[in-house]
Amino acid sequence: MKRVLTGAVVAAALLVSVQARAQGSVTLYGIIDTGVDWESQAAKAPGQTSASGSAIRMTSLSSALPSRWGLRGKEDLGSGLNVIFELESGFAPNSGALQNGNRLFGRSAWVGLEAPYGTVRAGRQINMTYIALMKSTVLGPALYSLAALDPYLPNSRSDNTLSYFGELHHFVLGATYSTGRDAASAAGSSAVNGGAAFNPGATNCPGGVAGNSTACRQITALAGYWGQQLGLQFVYDQLRGGPGLLPGSVSYDPSMPLLLSSSSAKTTRYMVSGYFQLGDFALRGGAIHRMTTTTTDYQTNIYYGGASYMLKPDVELDGEISRIATSDQKNANYYVMRATYFLSKRTSIYTMLGFMQNNSRASYSVGAGNYTVAGAKQTGVLFGIQQRF
């Protein structure tokens, strides 16, 4: 009996130890980031011919960064091999609603193996376009950012994805392969697309079509050099169309409500970008060419460049200029400045100033996800606060 009790105590101690190790390898993290945004010449919906007036609102999709919380874990298997995972959920701090197509873990949900020669992951994850963009823009996925010119860029994630990423002597190589790029859809009252409303985070393309391996497929690839002071990278990104999630519906392009009704319809991007870092000063920029092929071809070119400077240990200044030119002459210039004051290592307050200069055909809003009218010269001002945990 004594041996049984001793064995039970030892087993319980081992179990507690294993659980403690497992708990110790899991990290809870997150960002709560919200602000108040004012924009001139605002419209209530796309296609308005005259502005409704200025608008003031609390941010939801993003402020300086999208709000999120997540769990990240790692287990050492020995010999340089680790099991890793990440579950990340995006939410709107102004309402508490889920983001990323109303998914609990819409930002990421993957498990992988990390080894000396690279990392392999499986699940929903950011793709190589997102990774390259975060290396080459000073603003990131802010409300005032490249997201205002192309809503795909801050939403460049892929469902049903296998990925590889490796780095050797600052040279990097990565790729993703998705068998169904987006298995979520946003319900809407639109007469087109089977009633699915346009949502760049839920583009209605689940894939898995019998006899058609290219339906909703997405492939991205990155090759580059990431030095401490200088970096350069090239990205290839192709996504396919196909049948939608809803009965009778089809998928659409995450950049605009353009239907991709079959697997032969596709959007292909080529990006070249880089950075230069010298102490507290950084320059970042690049160019993105996009071609969407359906019954006709539609092309866009985005050029962007920005600078970031730590004026003081607790004050950072950012500025970025970008331009979009399209095959249907919907062109615009975009100017953004941001000043951030760090109250602590985890908390900051900031202000952003944006100006969108549309030509007579273009109607890009200074704030991503908002609306203005064609030809608008729109100004936006944002005040926000961010807390990391």
Tab-separated table of C-alpha atoms in Angstrom:
chain	number	residue	atom	x	y	z
A	1	MET	CA	0.000	0.000	0.000
A	2	LYS	CA	2.850	2.330	0.891
A	3	ARG	CA	4.462	1.691	-2.509
A	4	VAL	CA	1.162	2.445	-4.238
A	5	LEU	CA	0.801	5.735	-2.364
A	6	THR	CA	4.421	6.631	-3.064
A	7	GLY	CA	3.933	5.840	-6.733
A	8	ALA	CA	0.775	7.932	-6.856
A	9	VAL	CA	2.562	10.886	-5.245
A	10	VAL	CA	5.451	10.599	-7.715
A	11	ALA	CA	3.054	10.335	-10.655
A	12	ALA	CA	1.097	13.368	-9.460
A	13	ALA	CA	4.325	15.332	-9.029
A	14	LEU	CA	5.419	14.419	-12.544
A	15	LEU	CA	2.021	15.377	-13.932
A	16	VAL	CA	2.145	18.770	-12.194
A	17	SER	CA	5.684	19.260	-13.528
A	18	VAL	CA	4.618	18.425	-17.077
A	19	GLN	CA	1.609	20.728	-16.813
A	20	ALA	CA	3.779	23.523	-15.417
A	21	ARG	CA	6.221	23.109	-18.283
A	22	ALA	CA	3.353	23.152	-20.779
A	23	GLN	CA	1.852	26.262	-19.202
A	24	GLY	CA	5.254	27.928	-19.084
A	25	SER	CA	5.681	27.443	-22.829
A	26	VAL	CA	2.426	29.265	-23.681
A	27	THR	CA	2.300	33.072	-23.883
A	28	LEU	CA	-0.817	35.211	-23.767
A	29	TYR	CA	-0.321	38.483	-25.640
A	30	GLY	CA	-2.295	41.223	-27.299
A	31	ILE	CA	-2.818	44.806	-28.388
A	32	ILE	CA	-5.745	47.119	-27.655
A	33	ASP	CA	-5.525	50.067	-30.014
A	34	THR	CA	-8.304	52.534	-30.706
A	35	GLY	CA	-8.786	56.193	-31.506
A	36	VAL	CA	-11.114	58.919	-32.735
A	37	ASP	CA	-11.046	59.711	-36.452
A	38	TRP	CA	-12.266	62.861	-38.250
A	39	GLU	CA	-12.488	62.940	-42.048
A	40	SER	CA	-13.658	65.651	-44.424
A	41	GLN	CA	-15.831	65.006	-47.517
A	42	ALA	CA	-17.123	61.681	-46.199
A	43	ALA	CA	-19.717	59.575	-48.013
A	44	LYS	CA	-22.193	57.118	-46.518
A	45	ALA	CA	-21.713	54.495	-49.237
A	46	PRO	CA	-19.669	53.942	-52.401
A	47	GLY	CA	-20.905	55.593	-55.580
A	48	GLN	CA	-22.216	58.838	-54.078
A	49	THR	CA	-21.822	61.807	-56.406
A	50	SER	CA	-21.560	64.416	-53.630
A	51	ALA	CA	-20.137	64.201	-50.132
A	52	SER	CA	-22.446	63.979	-47.108
A	53	GLY	CA	-20.119	66.151	-45.033
A	54	SER	CA	-17.396	65.483	-42.499
A	55	ALA	CA	-17.537	62.423	-40.218
A	56	ILE	CA	-16.224	61.703	-36.741
A	57	ARG	CA	-16.106	58.142	-35.390
A	58	MET	CA	-14.233	55.758	-33.164
A	59	THR	CA	-12.021	53.390	-35.104
A	60	SER	CA	-12.894	49.702	-35.440
A	61	LEU	CA	-10.938	47.948	-38.199
A	62	SER	CA	-7.611	49.494	-37.257
A	63	SER	CA	-6.144	52.562	-35.639
A	64	ALA	CA	-2.342	52.544	-35.515
A	65	LEU	CA	-2.528	48.726	-35.386
A	66	PRO	CA	-5.448	46.285	-35.422
A	67	SER	CA	-6.517	45.180	-31.938
A	68	ARG	CA	-5.931	41.510	-31.208
A	69	TRP	CA	-5.201	38.892	-28.552
A	70	GLY	CA	-3.522	35.557	-28.955
A	71	LEU	CA	-1.833	32.485	-27.585
A	72	ARG	CA	1.638	31.485	-28.732
A	73	GLY	CA	3.326	28.254	-27.675
A	74	LYS	CA	6.595	26.389	-28.087
A	75	GLU	CA	7.831	22.939	-27.011
A	76	ASP	CA	11.459	21.863	-27.256
A	77	LEU	CA	11.748	18.362	-28.750
A	78	GLY	CA	15.550	18.340	-28.641
A	79	SER	CA	18.191	18.385	-31.392
A	80	GLY	CA	17.132	21.919	-32.401
A	81	LEU	CA	13.559	20.851	-33.197
A	82	ASN	CA	10.585	22.715	-31.691
A	83	VAL	CA	6.835	22.413	-32.010
A	84	ILE	CA	5.217	25.855	-32.240
A	85	PHE	CA	1.677	27.147	-32.556
A	86	GLU	CA	-0.265	30.396	-32.684
A	87	LEU	CA	-3.921	31.301	-32.211
A	88	GLU	CA	-4.705	34.977	-32.789
A	89	SER	CA	-8.071	36.727	-32.665
A	90	GLY	CA	-8.850	40.191	-34.015
A	91	PHE	CA	-11.576	42.328	-32.473
A	92	ALA	CA	-13.095	45.798	-32.792
A	93	PRO	CA	-12.427	47.717	-29.559
A	94	ASN	CA	-15.274	50.165	-30.233
A	95	SER	CA	-17.895	47.383	-30.178
A	96	GLY	CA	-16.202	44.152	-29.126
A	97	ALA	CA	-17.139	42.470	-32.413
A	98	LEU	CA	-14.930	39.825	-34.019
A	99	GLN	CA	-12.930	40.854	-37.069
A	100	ASN	CA	-11.394	38.910	-39.998
A	101	GLY	CA	-14.645	37.527	-41.350
A	102	ASN	CA	-16.238	37.068	-37.910
A	103	ARG	CA	-13.799	34.253	-37.038
A	104	LEU	CA	-12.656	33.576	-33.488
A	105	PHE	CA	-9.064	33.063	-34.624
A	106	GLY	CA	-9.264	34.922	-37.913
A	107	ARG	CA	-5.799	36.435	-37.729
A	108	SER	CA	-4.007	33.106	-37.352
A	109	ALA	CA	-4.585	29.491	-36.351
A	110	TRP	CA	-1.606	27.264	-37.125
A	111	VAL	CA	0.792	24.643	-35.779
A	112	GLY	CA	4.301	23.986	-37.057
A	113	LEU	CA	7.785	22.566	-36.674
A	114	GLU	CA	10.811	24.829	-36.202
A	115	ALA	CA	14.224	23.443	-37.143
A	116	PRO	CA	17.697	24.861	-37.857
A	117	TYR	CA	16.978	24.772	-41.587
A	118	GLY	CA	13.638	26.577	-41.448
A	119	THR	CA	10.078	26.488	-40.193
A	120	VAL	CA	7.075	24.637	-41.612
A	121	ARG	CA	3.537	25.637	-40.593
A	122	ALA	CA	0.028	24.385	-41.356
A	123	GLY	CA	-3.248	26.293	-40.923
A	124	ARG	CA	-4.531	29.842	-41.397
A	125	GLN	CA	-1.601	32.248	-41.470
A	126	ILE	CA	-0.144	35.424	-42.926
A	127	ASN	CA	1.424	34.910	-46.332
A	128	MET	CA	4.623	36.250	-47.876
A	129	THR	CA	2.996	39.464	-49.127
A	130	TYR	CA	2.148	40.473	-45.558
A	131	ILE	CA	5.604	39.544	-44.275
A	132	ALA	CA	7.303	41.644	-46.967
A	133	LEU	CA	4.985	44.586	-46.396
A	134	MET	CA	5.769	44.715	-42.662
A	135	LYS	CA	9.460	44.932	-43.570
A	136	SER	CA	8.995	47.754	-46.076
A	137	THR	CA	6.402	50.213	-44.760
A	138	VAL	CA	6.755	52.549	-41.771
A	139	LEU	CA	3.005	52.733	-41.107
A	140	GLY	CA	2.059	49.058	-41.052
A	141	PRO	CA	-1.668	48.148	-41.241
A	142	ALA	CA	-2.893	51.449	-39.772
A	143	LEU	CA	-6.198	53.150	-40.598
A	144	TYR	CA	-4.166	55.661	-42.624
A	145	SER	CA	-1.864	53.396	-44.644
A	146	LEU	CA	-1.580	51.474	-47.915
A	147	ALA	CA	-4.760	49.676	-46.818
A	148	ALA	CA	-6.652	52.724	-48.094
A	149	LEU	CA	-5.342	52.035	-51.612
A	150	ASP	CA	-5.606	48.232	-51.578
A	151	PRO	CA	-7.604	46.491	-48.806
A	152	TYR	CA	-5.987	43.148	-49.621
A	153	LEU	CA	-2.616	44.213	-48.253
A	154	PRO	CA	-3.480	44.228	-44.510
A	155	ASN	CA	-5.661	41.145	-45.065
A	156	SER	CA	-3.076	39.030	-46.902
A	157	ARG	CA	-3.700	35.813	-45.011
A	158	SER	CA	-4.533	32.377	-46.391
A	159	ASP	CA	-6.695	29.541	-45.080
A	160	ASN	CA	-5.801	25.855	-45.604
A	161	THR	CA	-2.126	26.711	-45.976
A	162	LEU	CA	1.237	24.987	-45.791
A	163	SER	CA	4.223	27.322	-45.495
A	164	TYR	CA	8.006	27.285	-45.279
A	165	PHE	CA	10.328	30.047	-44.152
A	166	GLY	CA	14.090	29.857	-43.700
A	167	GLU	CA	16.975	32.259	-43.138
A	168	LEU	CA	20.714	31.711	-43.651
A	169	HIS	CA	23.321	34.467	-43.236
A	170	HIS	CA	20.579	37.126	-43.679
A	171	PHE	CA	19.315	35.535	-46.919
A	172	VAL	CA	15.641	34.589	-46.609
A	173	LEU	CA	13.392	32.266	-48.585
A	174	GLY	CA	9.716	31.582	-47.963
A	175	ALA	CA	6.592	30.242	-49.653
A	176	THR	CA	2.957	29.408	-48.931
A	177	TYR	CA	0.551	27.042	-50.716
A	178	SER	CA	-3.172	27.215	-50.002
A	179	THR	CA	-5.762	24.722	-51.252
A	180	GLY	CA	-8.568	27.162	-50.376
A	181	ARG	CA	-7.518	30.735	-49.720
A	182	ASP	CA	-10.550	32.020	-47.769
A	183	ALA	CA	-13.253	29.786	-46.289
A	184	ALA	CA	-15.336	32.650	-44.852
A	185	SER	CA	-18.050	34.813	-46.335
A	186	ALA	CA	-19.843	37.936	-45.146
A	187	ALA	CA	-23.605	37.850	-45.585
A	188	GLY	CA	-25.093	40.826	-47.371
A	189	SER	CA	-27.995	42.107	-49.427
A	190	SER	CA	-26.024	42.505	-52.637
A	191	ALA	CA	-27.816	41.158	-55.703
A	192	VAL	CA	-24.537	39.827	-57.057
A	193	ASN	CA	-22.312	37.109	-55.676
A	194	GLY	CA	-25.130	35.074	-54.143
A	195	GLY	CA	-25.885	37.695	-51.495
A	196	ALA	CA	-22.319	37.839	-50.146
A	197	ALA	CA	-21.246	41.356	-49.191
A	198	PHE	CA	-17.781	42.533	-50.175
A	199	ASN	CA	-15.391	42.010	-47.267
A	200	PRO	CA	-11.628	41.807	-47.919
A	201	GLY	CA	-11.290	39.578	-44.827
A	202	ALA	CA	-13.900	37.048	-46.002
A	203	THR	CA	-13.748	36.587	-49.763
A	204	ASN	CA	-15.892	33.463	-50.166
A	205	CYS	CA	-13.410	30.996	-51.697
A	206	PRO	CA	-13.094	27.768	-49.645
A	207	GLY	CA	-11.626	25.538	-52.372
A	208	GLY	CA	-11.648	21.768	-52.037
A	209	VAL	CA	-13.479	21.360	-55.348
A	210	ALA	CA	-13.425	17.761	-56.624
A	211	GLY	CA	-11.603	17.510	-59.940
A	212	ASN	CA	-10.361	21.103	-59.823
A	213	SER	CA	-7.201	21.515	-57.761
A	214	THR	CA	-6.685	25.140	-58.861
A	215	ALA	CA	-10.038	26.444	-57.576
A	216	CYS	CA	-9.358	29.004	-54.804
A	217	ARG	CA	-5.668	28.096	-54.751
A	218	GLN	CA	-3.136	30.673	-53.591
A	219	ILE	CA	0.642	30.587	-53.916
A	220	THR	CA	2.989	33.209	-52.480
A	221	ALA	CA	6.794	33.256	-52.490
A	222	LEU	CA	9.486	35.533	-51.072
A	223	ALA	CA	13.217	35.759	-51.676
A	224	GLY	CA	15.445	38.428	-50.217
A	225	TYR	CA	18.235	39.697	-48.030
A	226	TRP	CA	17.477	41.024	-44.540
A	227	GLY	CA	20.615	42.675	-43.183
A	228	GLN	CA	20.784	44.761	-40.023
A	229	GLN	CA	21.085	47.997	-41.988
A	230	LEU	CA	19.909	47.090	-45.491
A	231	GLY	CA	17.245	44.764	-46.864
A	232	LEU	CA	15.782	43.903	-50.271
A	233	GLN	CA	13.016	41.417	-51.125
A	234	PHE	CA	10.955	40.132	-54.028
A	235	VAL	CA	7.455	38.659	-53.685
A	236	TYR	CA	5.179	36.685	-55.999
A	237	ASP	CA	1.512	36.279	-55.022
A	238	GLN	CA	-1.185	34.569	-57.097
A	239	LEU	CA	-4.723	33.823	-55.937
A	240	ARG	CA	-7.399	32.006	-57.910
A	241	GLY	CA	-11.168	32.246	-58.057
A	242	GLY	CA	-13.769	29.538	-57.854
A	243	PRO	CA	-17.172	28.535	-56.480
A	244	GLY	CA	-18.175	30.349	-53.308
A	245	LEU	CA	-19.226	29.118	-49.922
A	246	LEU	CA	-22.867	30.140	-50.336
A	247	PRO	CA	-25.212	28.249	-52.712
A	248	GLY	CA	-24.945	29.706	-56.201
A	249	SER	CA	-22.251	32.192	-55.196
A	250	VAL	CA	-18.740	32.767	-56.483
A	251	SER	CA	-15.617	34.209	-54.912
A	252	TYR	CA	-14.304	37.712	-55.420
A	253	ASP	CA	-11.085	39.667	-55.434
A	254	PRO	CA	-10.065	40.834	-51.929
A	255	SER	CA	-8.982	44.209	-53.341
A	256	MET	CA	-12.406	45.165	-54.753
A	257	PRO	CA	-15.853	43.669	-55.406
A	258	LEU	CA	-14.669	42.079	-58.647
A	259	LEU	CA	-15.988	38.541	-59.153
A	260	LEU	CA	-13.546	35.661	-59.722
A	261	SER	CA	-16.165	33.175	-60.872
A	262	SER	CA	-13.891	30.316	-61.952
A	263	SER	CA	-10.458	28.891	-61.244
A	264	SER	CA	-9.152	30.458	-64.457
A	265	ALA	CA	-9.847	33.909	-63.021
A	266	LYS	CA	-6.888	35.104	-60.972
A	267	THR	CA	-5.080	38.019	-59.390
A	268	THR	CA	-1.282	38.093	-59.543
A	269	ARG	CA	1.007	40.488	-57.678
A	270	TYR	CA	4.701	41.227	-57.990
A	271	MET	CA	6.358	43.226	-55.232
A	272	VAL	CA	9.852	44.612	-54.890
A	273	SER	CA	10.612	46.424	-51.643
A	274	GLY	CA	13.297	47.112	-49.094
A	275	TYR	CA	14.607	49.144	-46.187
A	276	PHE	CA	17.606	51.084	-44.958
A	277	GLN	CA	18.290	51.461	-41.233
A	278	LEU	CA	20.905	53.770	-39.732
A	279	GLY	CA	20.638	54.142	-35.987
A	280	ASP	CA	17.341	55.791	-35.110
A	281	PHE	CA	16.568	56.664	-38.756
A	282	ALA	CA	14.903	54.292	-41.238
A	283	LEU	CA	13.837	54.501	-44.878
A	284	ARG	CA	11.357	51.958	-46.283
A	285	GLY	CA	9.550	51.618	-49.588
A	286	GLY	CA	8.622	49.545	-52.596
A	287	ALA	CA	6.395	48.959	-55.610
A	288	ILE	CA	3.512	46.526	-56.112
A	289	HIS	CA	2.150	45.556	-59.531
A	290	ARG	CA	-1.203	43.773	-59.601
A	291	MET	CA	-3.033	42.174	-62.526
A	292	THR	CA	-6.508	40.669	-62.233
A	293	THR	CA	-7.519	38.462	-65.160
A	294	THR	CA	-11.202	37.670	-65.676
A	295	THR	CA	-13.087	38.369	-68.916
A	296	THR	CA	-10.827	41.419	-69.152
A	297	ASP	CA	-7.582	42.466	-67.482
A	298	TYR	CA	-7.428	45.022	-64.690
A	299	GLN	CA	-4.099	46.409	-63.491
A	300	THR	CA	-2.885	48.595	-60.631
A	301	ASN	CA	0.514	49.908	-59.648
A	302	ILE	CA	1.285	51.161	-56.143
A	303	TYR	CA	4.494	53.001	-55.286
A	304	TYR	CA	5.308	53.908	-51.689
A	305	GLY	CA	8.145	55.302	-49.620
A	306	GLY	CA	8.466	56.457	-46.042
A	307	ALA	CA	10.799	57.467	-43.245
A	308	SER	CA	10.824	56.851	-39.504
A	309	TYR	CA	12.896	58.652	-36.886
A	310	MET	CA	13.181	58.274	-33.100
A	311	LEU	CA	13.392	61.941	-32.195
A	312	LYS	CA	13.752	61.038	-28.500
A	313	PRO	CA	13.671	57.712	-26.657
A	314	ASP	CA	9.938	58.302	-26.121
A	315	VAL	CA	9.010	60.164	-29.341
A	316	GLU	CA	8.812	58.604	-32.827
A	317	LEU	CA	7.972	60.382	-36.086
A	318	ASP	CA	6.774	58.571	-39.249
A	319	GLY	CA	5.836	59.779	-42.702
A	320	GLU	CA	4.882	58.024	-45.926
A	321	ILE	CA	3.987	59.044	-49.472
A	322	SER	CA	2.256	56.636	-51.843
A	323	ARG	CA	0.628	56.657	-55.257
A	324	ILE	CA	-1.782	54.343	-57.038
A	325	ALA	CA	-2.285	54.250	-60.802
A	326	THR	CA	-4.827	51.919	-62.428
A	327	SER	CA	-5.666	50.750	-65.928
A	328	ASP	CA	-8.997	52.644	-65.779
A	329	GLN	CA	-7.270	55.873	-64.682
A	330	LYS	CA	-8.465	55.883	-61.068
A	331	ASN	CA	-5.293	57.472	-59.742
A	332	ALA	CA	-4.457	59.124	-56.426
A	333	ASN	CA	-1.603	60.458	-54.321
A	334	TYR	CA	-1.619	59.783	-50.574
A	335	TYR	CA	0.300	61.553	-47.799
A	336	VAL	CA	0.407	60.435	-44.149
A	337	MET	CA	2.293	61.655	-41.060
A	338	ARG	CA	2.276	60.135	-37.575
A	339	ALA	CA	3.737	61.185	-34.217
A	340	THR	CA	3.881	58.701	-31.329
A	341	TYR	CA	4.647	59.386	-27.669
A	342	PHE	CA	5.569	56.337	-25.582
A	343	LEU	CA	4.189	56.627	-22.061
A	344	SER	CA	5.917	53.330	-21.196
A	345	LYS	CA	7.307	50.262	-22.963
A	346	ARG	CA	3.756	48.992	-23.471
A	347	THR	CA	1.576	52.103	-23.736
A	348	SER	CA	1.628	54.916	-26.289
A	349	ILE	CA	-0.516	57.758	-27.562
A	350	TYR	CA	-0.318	59.061	-31.119
A	351	THR	CA	-1.797	61.338	-33.740
A	352	MET	CA	-2.008	60.814	-37.507
A	353	LEU	CA	-2.660	63.291	-40.300
A	354	GLY	CA	-3.650	62.033	-43.755
A	355	PHE	CA	-4.401	63.699	-47.087
A	356	MET	CA	-5.829	61.843	-50.114
A	357	GLN	CA	-5.561	63.578	-53.484
A	358	ASN	CA	-7.930	61.758	-55.879
A	359	ASN	CA	-8.178	62.500	-59.574
A	360	SER	CA	-11.602	63.017	-61.163
A	361	ARG	CA	-12.272	59.250	-61.422
A	362	ALA	CA	-10.844	58.031	-58.127
A	363	SER	CA	-12.622	57.910	-54.757
A	364	TYR	CA	-10.104	56.401	-52.316
A	365	SER	CA	-10.836	57.365	-48.730
A	366	VAL	CA	-8.087	58.679	-46.462
A	367	GLY	CA	-9.206	56.093	-43.866
A	368	ALA	CA	-9.214	52.455	-44.981
A	369	GLY	CA	-12.722	51.007	-45.121
A	370	ASN	CA	-14.438	54.409	-45.230
A	371	TYR	CA	-15.989	56.187	-48.234
A	372	THR	CA	-15.617	59.448	-50.115
A	373	VAL	CA	-16.592	60.734	-53.558
A	374	ALA	CA	-14.795	60.846	-56.886
A	375	GLY	CA	-12.300	63.675	-57.157
A	376	ALA	CA	-12.225	64.351	-53.421
A	377	LYS	CA	-9.252	66.055	-51.841
A	378	GLN	CA	-9.862	64.529	-48.440
A	379	THR	CA	-8.199	65.247	-45.094
A	380	GLY	CA	-8.224	63.025	-42.019
A	381	VAL	CA	-7.028	63.472	-38.434
A	382	LEU	CA	-6.734	60.636	-35.941
A	383	PHE	CA	-5.946	60.620	-32.219
A	384	GLY	CA	-5.397	57.258	-30.562
A	385	ILE	CA	-4.007	55.190	-27.698
A	386	GLN	CA	-2.391	51.757	-27.737
A	387	GLN	CA	-1.692	49.303	-24.944
A	388	ARG	CA	0.234	46.042	-25.366
A	389	PHE	CA	0.153	43.090	-23.023
